[in-house]
CSV table of C-alpha atoms (C1' of nucleotides) in Angstrom, one decimal:
chain,number,residue,atom,x,y,z
Q,1,UNK,CA,-35.4,-2.9,5.6
Q,2,UNK,CA,-32.8,-3.7,3.1
Q,3,UNK,CA,-29.7,-1.6,3.5
Q,4,UNK,CA,-29.6,-0.7,-0.1
Q,5,UNK,CA,-32.1,-0.8,-2.9
Q,6,UNK,CA,-31.3,-3.7,-5.1
Q,7,UNK,CA,-28.4,-5.9,-4.0
Q,8,UNK,CA,-28.4,-5.6,-0.2
Q,9,UNK,CA,-25.1,-3.8,0.4
Q,10,UNK,CA,-23.0,-4.2,-2.7
Q,11,UNK,CA,-20.4,-1.9,-1.4
Q,12,UNK,CA,-19.6,-4.1,1.6
Q,13,UNK,CA,-19.7,-7.2,-0.6
Q,14,UNK,CA,-17.2,-5.8,-3.1
Q,15,UNK,CA,-14.8,-4.8,-0.4
Q,16,UNK,CA,-14.9,-8.3,1.0
Q,17,UNK,CA,-14.4,-9.8,-2.4
Q,18,UNK,CA,-11.4,-7.5,-2.9
Q,19,UNK,CA,-9.9,-8.8,0.3
Q,20,UNK,CA,-10.3,-12.4,-0.9
Q,21,UNK,CA,-8.9,-11.7,-4.3
Q,22,UNK,CA,-5.9,-9.8,-3.1
Q,23,UNK,CA,-5.0,-12.3,-0.5
Q,24,UNK,CA,-5.5,-15.2,-2.8
Q,25,UNK,CA,-4.2,-14.0,-6.2
Q,26,UNK,CA,-2.7,-10.6,-5.8
Q,27,UNK,CA,-3.9,-7.0,-6.3
Q,28,UNK,CA,-3.3,-7.2,-10.0
Q,29,UNK,CA,-6.1,-9.8,-10.3
Q,30,UNK,CA,-8.6,-7.4,-8.8
Q,31,UNK,CA,-10.9,-6.2,-11.6
Q,32,UNK,CA,-14.2,-4.4,-11.3
Q,33,UNK,CA,-15.7,-6.8,-13.8
Q,34,UNK,CA,-14.6,-10.0,-12.1
Q,35,UNK,CA,-15.8,-8.7,-8.7
Q,36,UNK,CA,-19.1,-7.7,-10.3
Q,37,UNK,CA,-19.5,-11.2,-11.7
Q,38,UNK,CA,-18.8,-12.7,-8.4
Q,39,UNK,CA,-21.4,-10.5,-6.7
Q,40,UNK,CA,-24.0,-11.3,-9.4
Q,41,UNK,CA,-24.4,-7.7,-10.7
Q,42,UNK,CA,-23.6,-6.1,-14.0
Q,43,UNK,CA,-20.1,-5.0,-14.8
Q,44,UNK,CA,-20.6,-1.3,-14.2
Q,45,UNK,CA,-22.5,-1.6,-10.9
Q,46,UNK,CA,-19.2,-1.2,-8.9
Q,47,UNK,CA,-18.7,2.2,-10.5
Q,48,UNK,CA,-21.7,3.6,-8.6
Q,49,UNK,CA,-19.9,2.9,-5.3
Q,50,UNK,CA,-16.3,3.5,-6.1
Q,51,UNK,CA,-16.1,5.4,-9.3
Q,52,UNK,CA,-13.1,3.5,-10.6
Q,53,UNK,CA,-10.8,0.7,-9.9
Q,54,UNK,CA,-8.5,3.1,-8.0
Q,55,UNK,CA,-11.5,4.3,-6.1
Q,56,UNK,CA,-12.2,0.7,-5.0
Q,57,UNK,CA,-8.7,0.1,-3.8
Q,58,UNK,CA,-8.6,3.5,-2.1
Q,59,UNK,CA,-11.7,2.6,-0.1
Q,60,UNK,CA,-10.2,-0.7,0.7
Q,61,UNK,CA,-7.0,0.9,1.9
Q,62,UNK,CA,-9.0,3.4,4.0
Q,63,UNK,CA,-10.7,0.5,5.7
Q,64,UNK,CA,-7.3,-1.0,6.4
Q,65,UNK,CA,-6.0,2.2,8.0
Q,66,UNK,CA,-9.0,2.5,10.3
Q,67,UNK,CA,-8.4,-1.1,11.5
Q,68,UNK,CA,-4.7,-0.6,11.9
Q,69,UNK,CA,-5.1,2.6,13.9
Q,70,UNK,CA,-7.4,0.8,16.3
Q,71,UNK,CA,-5.0,-2.1,16.7
Q,72,UNK,CA,-2.1,0.3,17.3
Q,73,UNK,CA,-4.1,2.1,20.0
Q,74,UNK,CA,-4.6,-1.2,21.7
Q,75,UNK,CA,-0.9,-1.9,21.6
Q,76,UNK,CA,0.1,1.6,22.7
Q,77,UNK,CA,-1.9,1.1,25.9
Q,78,UNK,CA,0.7,-1.5,26.9
Q,79,UNK,CA,4.0,-0.2,25.6
Q,80,UNK,CA,5.7,1.2,22.5
Q,81,UNK,CA,7.2,-2.2,21.8
Q,82,UNK,CA,3.7,-3.7,21.7
Q,83,UNK,CA,2.6,-0.9,19.4
Q,84,UNK,CA,5.2,-2.2,16.9
Q,85,UNK,CA,4.2,-5.8,17.5
Q,86,UNK,CA,0.6,-4.8,16.8
Q,87,UNK,CA,1.7,-3.3,13.5
Q,88,UNK,CA,3.2,-6.6,12.4
Q,89,UNK,CA,0.2,-8.6,13.7
Q,90,UNK,CA,-2.1,-6.4,11.7
Q,91,UNK,CA,-0.1,-7.1,8.6
Q,92,UNK,CA,-0.3,-10.8,9.3
Q,93,UNK,CA,-4.0,-10.8,10.1
Q,94,UNK,CA,-5.0,-8.5,7.2
Q,95,UNK,CA,-2.4,-9.1,4.5
Q,96,UNK,CA,-4.6,-7.9,1.7
Q,97,UNK,CA,-5.3,-4.6,3.3
Q,98,UNK,CA,-1.7,-4.1,4.2
Q,99,UNK,CA,-0.5,-4.8,0.7
Q,100,UNK,CA,-2.9,-2.3,-0.8
Q,101,UNK,CA,-2.5,0.4,1.9
Q,102,UNK,CA,1.1,1.1,1.2
Q,103,UNK,CA,1.2,0.3,-2.5
Q,104,UNK,CA,0.6,4.0,-3.4
Q,105,UNK,CA,0.0,2.5,-6.8
Q,106,UNK,CA,-3.5,2.5,-8.2
Q,107,UNK,CA,-4.6,4.6,-5.2
Q,108,UNK,CA,-6.3,8.0,-5.2
Q,109,UNK,CA,-3.7,9.4,-2.9
Q,110,UNK,CA,-5.5,12.7,-2.2
Q,111,UNK,CA,-8.9,11.1,-1.4
Q,112,UNK,CA,-10.1,12.9,1.8
Q,113,UNK,CA,-11.3,9.8,3.6
Q,114,UNK,CA,-8.1,8.0,2.8
Q,115,UNK,CA,-5.9,10.9,3.9
Q,116,UNK,CA,-7.8,11.2,7.2
Q,117,UNK,CA,-7.6,7.5,7.9
Q,118,UNK,CA,-3.9,7.4,7.2
Q,119,UNK,CA,-3.4,10.3,9.5
Q,120,UNK,CA,-5.0,8.3,12.3
Q,121,UNK,CA,-2.4,5.6,11.9
Q,122,UNK,CA,0.5,8.1,11.8
Q,123,UNK,CA,-0.9,9.9,14.7
Q,124,UNK,CA,-0.8,6.9,17.0
Q,125,UNK,CA,2.8,6.1,15.9
Q,126,UNK,CA,3.9,9.6,16.6
Q,127,UNK,CA,2.2,9.8,20.0
Q,128,UNK,CA,4.1,6.6,20.9
Q,129,UNK,CA,7.4,8.1,20.0
Q,130,UNK,CA,6.6,11.3,22.0
Q,131,UNK,CA,5.9,9.1,25.0
Q,132,UNK,CA,9.4,7.6,24.7
Q,133,UNK,CA,10.9,11.0,24.3
Q,134,UNK,CA,9.2,12.4,27.3
Q,135,UNK,CA,10.3,9.5,29.4
Q,136,UNK,CA,13.9,10.2,28.4
Q,137,UNK,CA,14.3,6.7,27.0
Q,138,UNK,CA,15.6,7.8,23.7
Q,139,UNK,CA,18.0,10.6,22.8
Q,140,UNK,CA,17.1,11.0,19.2
Q,141,UNK,CA,13.4,10.9,18.9
Q,142,UNK,CA,13.3,11.4,15.2
Q,143,UNK,CA,15.7,8.6,14.5
Q,144,UNK,CA,13.8,6.4,17.0
Q,145,UNK,CA,10.5,7.1,15.3
Q,146,UNK,CA,11.9,6.3,11.8
Q,147,UNK,CA,13.9,3.3,13.0
Q,148,UNK,CA,11.0,1.8,14.9
Q,149,UNK,CA,8.4,2.3,12.1
Q,150,UNK,CA,10.9,1.2,9.5
Q,151,UNK,CA,11.7,-2.0,11.4
Q,152,UNK,CA,8.2,-3.2,11.9
Q,153,UNK,CA,7.1,-2.1,8.4
Q,154,UNK,CA,10.0,-3.8,6.8
Q,155,UNK,CA,9.5,-7.0,8.8
Q,156,UNK,CA,5.8,-7.1,7.8
Q,157,UNK,CA,6.6,-6.3,4.2
Q,158,UNK,CA,9.4,-8.9,3.9
Q,159,UNK,CA,7.2,-11.6,5.6
Q,160,UNK,CA,4.2,-10.9,3.4
Q,161,UNK,CA,6.0,-10.9,0.2
Q,162,UNK,CA,7.6,-14.2,1.0
Q,163,UNK,CA,11.1,-12.9,0.9
Q,164,UNK,CA,11.7,-14.2,4.5
Q,165,UNK,CA,10.8,-17.7,3.5
Q,166,UNK,CA,12.6,-17.7,0.2
Q,167,UNK,CA,15.9,-16.5,1.5
Q,168,UNK,CA,18.9,-18.2,3.1
Q,169,UNK,CA,18.1,-16.0,6.1
Q,170,UNK,CA,15.6,-18.7,6.7
Q,171,UNK,CA,18.5,-20.7,8.1
Q,172,UNK,CA,18.8,-18.2,10.9
Q,173,UNK,CA,15.1,-17.9,11.8
Q,174,UNK,CA,13.6,-21.1,12.9
Q,175,UNK,CA,11.0,-18.8,14.5
Q,176,UNK,CA,7.6,-19.7,13.0
Q,177,UNK,CA,5.6,-17.2,15.0
Q,178,UNK,CA,5.8,-13.8,13.3
Q,179,UNK,CA,4.6,-12.0,16.5
Q,180,UNK,CA,7.4,-13.5,18.6
Q,181,UNK,CA,9.9,-12.7,15.9
Q,182,UNK,CA,8.7,-9.1,15.8
Q,183,UNK,CA,9.1,-8.9,19.5
Q,184,UNK,CA,12.6,-10.3,19.4
Q,185,UNK,CA,13.7,-7.9,16.6
Q,186,UNK,CA,12.0,-4.8,18.0
Q,187,UNK,CA,13.6,-5.6,21.4
Q,188,UNK,CA,17.0,-5.1,19.9
Q,189,UNK,CA,16.0,-1.5,19.1
Q,190,UNK,CA,14.6,-0.5,22.5
Q,191,UNK,CA,15.7,-3.5,24.5
Q,192,UNK,CA,17.4,-1.7,27.4
Q,193,UNK,CA,14.8,1.1,27.8
Q,194,UNK,CA,11.4,-0.2,27.2
Q,195,UNK,CA,11.3,-3.8,28.2
Q,196,UNK,CA,13.5,-6.2,30.2
Q,197,UNK,CA,11.7,-9.4,29.3
Q,198,UNK,CA,10.2,-9.0,25.9
Q,199,UNK,CA,9.2,-12.6,25.5
Q,200,UNK,CA,7.1,-12.5,28.7
Q,201,UNK,CA,5.3,-9.3,27.9
Q,202,UNK,CA,1.6,-9.5,28.3
Q,203,UNK,CA,-0.7,-8.3,25.6
Q,204,UNK,CA,-4.4,-7.5,25.3
Q,205,UNK,CA,-4.6,-8.0,21.5
Q,206,UNK,CA,-7.4,-10.1,20.1
V,1,UNK,CA,28.5,-5.4,-36.4
V,2,UNK,CA,25.0,-4.7,-35.0
V,3,UNK,CA,24.5,-6.4,-31.8
V,4,UNK,CA,21.2,-7.9,-32.9
V,5,UNK,CA,19.5,-8.5,-36.3
V,6,UNK,CA,17.0,-5.8,-36.6
V,7,UNK,CA,16.7,-3.3,-33.8
V,8,UNK,CA,20.2,-3.1,-32.3
V,9,UNK,CA,19.5,-4.5,-28.8
V,10,UNK,CA,15.9,-4.4,-28.2
V,11,UNK,CA,16.2,-6.3,-25.0
V,12,UNK,CA,18.4,-3.6,-23.4
V,13,UNK,CA,16.1,-0.8,-24.7
V,14,UNK,CA,13.0,-2.4,-23.3
V,15,UNK,CA,14.6,-2.8,-19.8
V,16,UNK,CA,15.6,0.9,-19.9
V,17,UNK,CA,12.1,1.9,-20.9
V,18,UNK,CA,10.7,-0.2,-18.1
V,19,UNK,CA,12.9,1.7,-15.6
V,20,UNK,CA,11.6,5.0,-17.0
V,21,UNK,CA,8.0,3.9,-16.9
V,22,UNK,CA,8.1,2.4,-13.4
V,23,UNK,CA,9.9,5.4,-12.0
V,24,UNK,CA,7.6,7.9,-13.7
V,25,UNK,CA,4.2,6.4,-13.7
V,26,UNK,CA,4.3,3.1,-11.7
V,27,UNK,CA,4.7,-0.5,-12.5
V,28,UNK,CA,1.0,-0.9,-13.4
V,29,UNK,CA,1.6,1.4,-16.4
V,30,UNK,CA,4.2,-0.9,-17.9
V,31,UNK,CA,2.7,-2.6,-20.9
V,32,UNK,CA,4.4,-4.7,-23.5
V,33,UNK,CA,2.6,-2.7,-26.2
V,34,UNK,CA,3.4,0.7,-25.0
V,35,UNK,CA,7.1,-0.2,-24.6
V,36,UNK,CA,7.0,-1.6,-28.1
V,37,UNK,CA,5.6,1.6,-29.4
V,38,UNK,CA,8.2,3.6,-27.6
V,39,UNK,CA,10.9,1.4,-29.0
V,40,UNK,CA,9.5,1.6,-32.5
V,41,UNK,CA,8.8,-2.1,-33.0
V,42,UNK,CA,5.6,-4.1,-33.4
V,43,UNK,CA,3.5,-5.0,-30.4
V,44,UNK,CA,4.7,-8.6,-30.2
V,45,UNK,CA,8.4,-8.0,-30.6
V,46,UNK,CA,9.0,-7.9,-26.8
V,47,UNK,CA,7.7,-11.4,-26.5
V,48,UNK,CA,10.7,-12.7,-28.3
V,49,UNK,CA,12.9,-11.5,-25.5
V,50,UNK,CA,10.8,-11.9,-22.3
V,51,UNK,CA,7.9,-14.2,-23.3
V,52,UNK,CA,5.4,-12.3,-21.3
V,53,UNK,CA,4.9,-9.2,-19.2
V,54,UNK,CA,5.8,-11.2,-16.1
V,55,UNK,CA,9.0,-12.3,-17.9
V,56,UNK,CA,9.9,-8.7,-18.6
V,57,UNK,CA,9.4,-7.6,-15.0
V,58,UNK,CA,11.3,-10.7,-13.8
V,59,UNK,CA,14.3,-9.9,-16.0
V,60,UNK,CA,14.1,-6.3,-14.7
V,61,UNK,CA,14.0,-7.5,-11.1
V,62,UNK,CA,17.0,-9.8,-11.8
V,63,UNK,CA,19.0,-6.9,-13.1
V,64,UNK,CA,18.1,-5.1,-9.9
V,65,UNK,CA,19.3,-7.9,-7.6
V,66,UNK,CA,22.7,-8.1,-9.4
V,67,UNK,CA,23.2,-4.3,-9.0
V,68,UNK,CA,22.1,-4.4,-5.3
V,69,UNK,CA,24.4,-7.4,-4.5
V,70,UNK,CA,27.3,-5.5,-5.9
V,71,UNK,CA,26.5,-2.3,-3.9
V,72,UNK,CA,26.1,-4.4,-0.7
V,73,UNK,CA,29.5,-6.0,-1.3
V,74,UNK,CA,31.0,-2.6,-1.5
V,75,UNK,CA,29.3,-1.5,1.7
V,76,UNK,CA,30.2,-4.7,3.5
V,77,UNK,CA,33.9,-4.0,2.9
V,78,UNK,CA,33.6,-1.1,5.3
V,79,UNK,CA,31.1,-2.2,8.0
V,80,UNK,CA,27.8,-3.9,8.5
V,81,UNK,CA,26.3,-0.5,9.1
V,82,UNK,CA,27.4,0.7,5.7
V,83,UNK,CA,25.9,-2.4,4.2
V,84,UNK,CA,22.6,-1.3,5.4
V,85,UNK,CA,23.2,2.3,4.2
V,86,UNK,CA,24.1,0.9,0.8
V,87,UNK,CA,20.8,-1.0,0.8
V,88,UNK,CA,18.9,2.3,1.3
V,89,UNK,CA,21.0,4.1,-1.2
V,90,UNK,CA,20.4,1.5,-3.8
V,91,UNK,CA,16.7,1.9,-3.4
V,92,UNK,CA,17.1,5.7,-3.7
V,93,UNK,CA,19.2,5.4,-6.8
V,94,UNK,CA,17.2,2.7,-8.5
V,95,UNK,CA,13.6,3.2,-7.2
V,96,UNK,CA,12.1,1.4,-10.2
V,97,UNK,CA,14.2,-1.7,-9.7
V,98,UNK,CA,13.6,-1.8,-6.0
V,99,UNK,CA,9.8,-1.5,-6.4
V,100,UNK,CA,9.7,-4.4,-8.8
V,101,UNK,CA,12.2,-6.6,-7.1
V,102,UNK,CA,10.2,-7.1,-4.0
V,103,UNK,CA,6.7,-6.8,-5.5
V,104,UNK,CA,6.5,-10.6,-5.8
V,105,UNK,CA,3.5,-9.7,-7.9
V,106,UNK,CA,3.6,-10.2,-11.7
V,107,UNK,CA,7.0,-11.9,-11.2
V,108,UNK,CA,8.0,-15.4,-12.3
V,109,UNK,CA,9.2,-16.3,-8.9
V,110,UNK,CA,10.8,-19.6,-9.8
V,111,UNK,CA,12.8,-18.2,-12.8
V,112,UNK,CA,16.3,-19.6,-12.4
V,113,UNK,CA,18.2,-16.4,-13.2
V,114,UNK,CA,16.0,-14.4,-10.8
V,115,UNK,CA,16.4,-16.9,-8.0
V,116,UNK,CA,20.2,-17.0,-8.5
V,117,UNK,CA,20.4,-13.2,-8.5
V,118,UNK,CA,18.2,-12.9,-5.4
V,119,UNK,CA,20.4,-15.4,-3.6
V,120,UNK,CA,23.4,-13.2,-4.2
V,121,UNK,CA,21.7,-10.4,-2.4
V,122,UNK,CA,20.7,-12.6,0.5
V,123,UNK,CA,24.1,-14.1,0.6
V,124,UNK,CA,25.9,-10.8,1.2
V,125,UNK,CA,23.4,-9.8,3.9
V,126,UNK,CA,23.8,-13.1,5.7
V,127,UNK,CA,27.6,-13.0,5.5
V,128,UNK,CA,27.5,-9.6,7.1
V,129,UNK,CA,25.5,-10.9,10.0
V,130,UNK,CA,27.8,-13.8,10.5
V,131,UNK,CA,30.6,-11.3,10.8
V,132,UNK,CA,28.8,-9.6,13.6
V,133,UNK,CA,28.2,-12.8,15.3
V,134,UNK,CA,31.8,-14.0,15.1
V,135,UNK,CA,33.0,-10.7,16.5
V,136,UNK,CA,30.7,-11.2,19.4
V,137,UNK,CA,29.0,-7.9,18.8
V,138,UNK,CA,25.5,-9.3,18.9
V,139,UNK,CA,24.0,-12.0,21.2
V,140,UNK,CA,21.0,-13.0,19.0
V,141,UNK,CA,22.3,-13.3,15.5
V,142,UNK,CA,18.9,-14.3,14.0
V,143,UNK,CA,17.1,-11.3,15.5
V,144,UNK,CA,20.0,-9.0,14.5
V,145,UNK,CA,19.8,-10.2,10.9
V,146,UNK,CA,16.0,-9.8,10.7
V,147,UNK,CA,16.0,-6.5,12.6
V,148,UNK,CA,18.7,-5.0,10.4
V,149,UNK,CA,17.3,-6.1,7.1
V,150,UNK,CA,13.8,-5.1,8.2
V,151,UNK,CA,14.9,-1.7,9.3
V,152,UNK,CA,16.7,-0.8,6.0
V,153,UNK,CA,14.1,-2.4,3.9
V,154,UNK,CA,11.3,-0.7,5.7
V,155,UNK,CA,13.0,2.7,5.5
V,156,UNK,CA,13.6,2.3,1.8
V,157,UNK,CA,10.0,1.1,1.2
V,158,UNK,CA,8.4,3.9,3.2
V,159,UNK,CA,10.6,6.6,1.6
V,160,UNK,CA,9.9,5.4,-2.0
V,161,UNK,CA,6.2,5.0,-1.5
V,162,UNK,CA,6.0,8.6,-0.2
V,163,UNK,CA,4.7,7.6,3.2
V,164,UNK,CA,7.6,9.4,4.9
V,165,UNK,CA,6.8,12.7,3.2
V,166,UNK,CA,3.0,12.5,3.6
V,167,UNK,CA,2.9,11.7,7.3
V,168,UNK,CA,3.1,13.8,10.3
V,169,UNK,CA,6.3,12.0,11.1
V,170,UNK,CA,7.7,14.6,8.7
V,171,UNK,CA,7.6,17.0,11.6
V,172,UNK,CA,10.2,14.9,13.3
V,173,UNK,CA,12.5,14.4,10.3
V,174,UNK,CA,13.9,17.6,8.9
V,175,UNK,CA,16.6,15.3,7.5
V,176,UNK,CA,16.4,15.7,3.7
V,177,UNK,CA,19.3,13.3,3.0
V,178,UNK,CA,18.0,9.7,3.0
V,179,UNK,CA,21.5,8.2,3.4
V,180,UNK,CA,22.2,10.3,6.5
V,181,UNK,CA,18.8,9.3,7.9
V,182,UNK,CA,19.5,5.7,7.2
V,183,UNK,CA,22.8,6.0,9.1
V,184,UNK,CA,21.1,7.6,12.1
V,185,UNK,CA,18.3,5.1,12.2
V,186,UNK,CA,20.6,2.1,11.7
V,187,UNK,CA,23.0,3.4,14.3
V,188,UNK,CA,20.3,3.0,16.9
V,189,UNK,CA,20.3,-0.8,16.2
V,190,UNK,CA,24.0,-1.4,16.3
V,191,UNK,CA,25.1,1.9,17.9
V,192,UNK,CA,27.3,0.6,20.7
V,193,UNK,CA,28.9,-2.3,19.0
V,194,UNK,CA,29.6,-1.5,15.4
V,195,UNK,CA,30.3,2.2,15.2
V,196,UNK,CA,31.1,5.0,17.6
V,197,UNK,CA,30.8,7.9,15.2
V,198,UNK,CA,28.3,6.9,12.5
V,199,UNK,CA,28.1,10.2,10.9
V,200,UNK,CA,31.8,10.4,10.4
V,201,UNK,CA,32.2,6.9,8.9
V,202,UNK,CA,34.1,6.8,5.7
V,203,UNK,CA,32.7,5.1,2.7
V,204,UNK,CA,33.9,3.9,-0.7
V,205,UNK,CA,30.5,3.9,-2.4
V,206,UNK,CA,30.2,5.6,-5.8
U,1,DC,C1',25.4,-22.0,-51.0
U,2,DC,C1',21.6,-22.7,-48.6
U,3,DC,C1',19.2,-24.1,-44.4
U,4,DC,C1',17.4,-22.8,-40.0
U,5,DG,C1',17.0,-20.4,-35.8
U,6,DA,C1',16.8,-15.8,-33.9
U,7,DT,C1',14.2,-11.7,-34.5
U,8,DG,C1',10.3,-9.1,-35.9
U,9,DT,C1',5.3,-8.5,-38.1
U,10,DT,C1',0.4,-9.1,-39.0
U,11,DG,C1',-4.0,-10.5,-37.6
U,12,DC,C1',-6.9,-12.3,-34.3
U,13,DC,C1',-9.3,-13.2,-29.7
U,14,DA,C1',-10.8,-12.5,-24.9
U,15,DG,C1',-10.7,-9.6,-20.8
U,16,DT,C1',-10.5,-5.0,-18.8
U,17,DG,C1',-11.5,0.1,-17.5
U,18,DG,C1',-14.1,3.7,-18.7
U,19,DA,C1',-18.1,6.5,-20.4
U,20,DA,C1',-22.9,7.5,-22.0
U,21,DA,C1',-27.7,6.5,-22.3
U,22,DC,C1',-31.2,4.2,-20.2
U,23,DA,C1',-34.1,1.5,-16.6
U,24,DT,C1',-35.7,0.8,-11.9
U,25,DC,C1',-36.5,1.2,-7.2
U,26,DG,C1',-38.3,3.7,-3.3
U,27,DG,C1',-37.8,7.5,0.2
U,28,DG,C1',-39.3,12.2,1.0
U,29,DG,C1',-41.6,16.5,0.0
U,30,DT,C1',-46.0,18.2,-1.2
D,1,DA,C1',-51.8,9.5,-0.9
D,2,DC,C1',-49.0,10.9,-4.8
D,3,DC,C1',-45.4,11.7,-7.5
D,4,DC,C1',-40.7,13.6,-8.3
D,5,DC,C1',-36.0,12.6,-8.2
D,6,DG,C1',-31.8,10.8,-6.7
D,7,DA,C1',-29.5,6.4,-5.7
D,8,DT,C1',-28.7,2.1,-7.7
D,9,DG,C1',-28.1,-0.9,-11.5
D,10,DT,C1',-28.1,-2.2,-16.8
D,11,DT,C1',-27.0,-2.1,-21.6
D,12,DT,C1',-24.1,-0.7,-25.2
D,13,DC,C1',-20.1,1.0,-27.0
D,14,DC,C1',-14.9,2.3,-27.3
D,15,DA,C1',-9.8,1.9,-26.7
D,16,DC,C1',-6.2,-0.6,-24.7
D,17,DT,C1',-3.9,-4.8,-23.2
D,18,DG,C1',-1.9,-9.7,-23.0
D,19,DG,C1',-1.5,-13.6,-25.4
D,20,DC,C1',-1.4,-16.8,-29.4
D,21,DA,C1',-0.7,-18.4,-34.3
D,22,DA,C1',0.9,-17.9,-38.8
D,23,DC,C1',4.0,-15.6,-41.5
D,24,DA,C1',8.2,-12.6,-43.0
D,25,DT,C1',13.1,-11.4,-42.7
D,26,DC,C1',17.8,-11.5,-41.6
D,27,DG,C1',22.2,-13.6,-41.5
D,28,DG,C1',25.5,-17.0,-39.4
D,29,DG,C1',27.1,-21.8,-39.7
D,30,DG,C1',27.0,-26.5,-41.6
DNA sequence: CCCCGATGTTGCCAGTGGAAACATCGGGGT
DNA sequence: ACCCCGATGTTTCCACTGGCAACATCGGGG
């Protein structure tokens, strides 16, 4: 009843080890050989599952997009603002996945599974913007889409890379909770139209 | 009258080769040895100038921050909106520098020169936000600072990593000019307070 | 004039990605 | 029930890289 022949699901184990390594020491420290050692297999075993280092990172990024799309759908059920908050919360909860997903470096960008998973993420975002447009809450839907996505993506990126902590901007933001900060910042963009009391908004996120 | 003893300014040459390599094939393809070969020197010559691969990338990132800070000062002379536009235009004009500056990976983050240069960038941004606050144009200066920086940083990041082109969001943005797109998106954030006719705003940028 | 530090070279080592040839396990077709 | 064959994993090899140590060279300043 073992899931695979010899190891017992080496593929799953390698993806988990990737998450640990990226979160702890950065994506550049991810090597097929070190992961193989950690999993107790020979140094070419990972190639049977991912083909190459880029293949491993692509599979990892694909996993990330599937999780993110699910989180965005949950947020979208509440409001477009919460969709953005969910975006930042995903980055905070899965920093390793987030870092790899958008690196576009060392990724097999035309991998079918990856492209499909990424399309799910984009699909939820675009659906949210269409909702705003239909409700007449924004005049320039294109700018709203780009601005909203850029804002949450930039906030997540800056927070994860430590640039928020290291900067003198830190003097402005005593806010330790990234979710609350995301809600405050995003409210500035859609403040009048989408939510009157952003800090009190209820959420169903895990 | 040669600037250096043997090569003629190997340091400058290596930084230029780094820009070419990062822009063309990604930061992971930057190796001290390949750059040394391209410069026609032995494989350890770069170590005399940068100490290590991380040292090279840190020097490269430092150079980027000095350029960015200068561009931001020019934009800040016009308006805070133009400061944000200048941020995106820098990323577009110097994609290699931008990618390395915020990677926080393979960087000697406590390098004094790097920290000082980064502080220049943050200083200009914070000064711009203080200007907005003093003018009473924003109520929540902290959120405004984070939101503004996040928006332009996210837009630049998404554009450079190709996620803007690859996504179905592309259906919304026929806008080929990244500067104009940045102005449209940023206008949504400060539209009422800082500029009435964003598209017509004059600029002194090069 | 000559010493010494900046600059560059040669040789070495360990770690890595990748490929080929081979071994093993066990499910499915017969 | 048997055995073939593909999935999984191993062994062995190569080229490239980062880093270190010992050495060579250049030329400005004491």
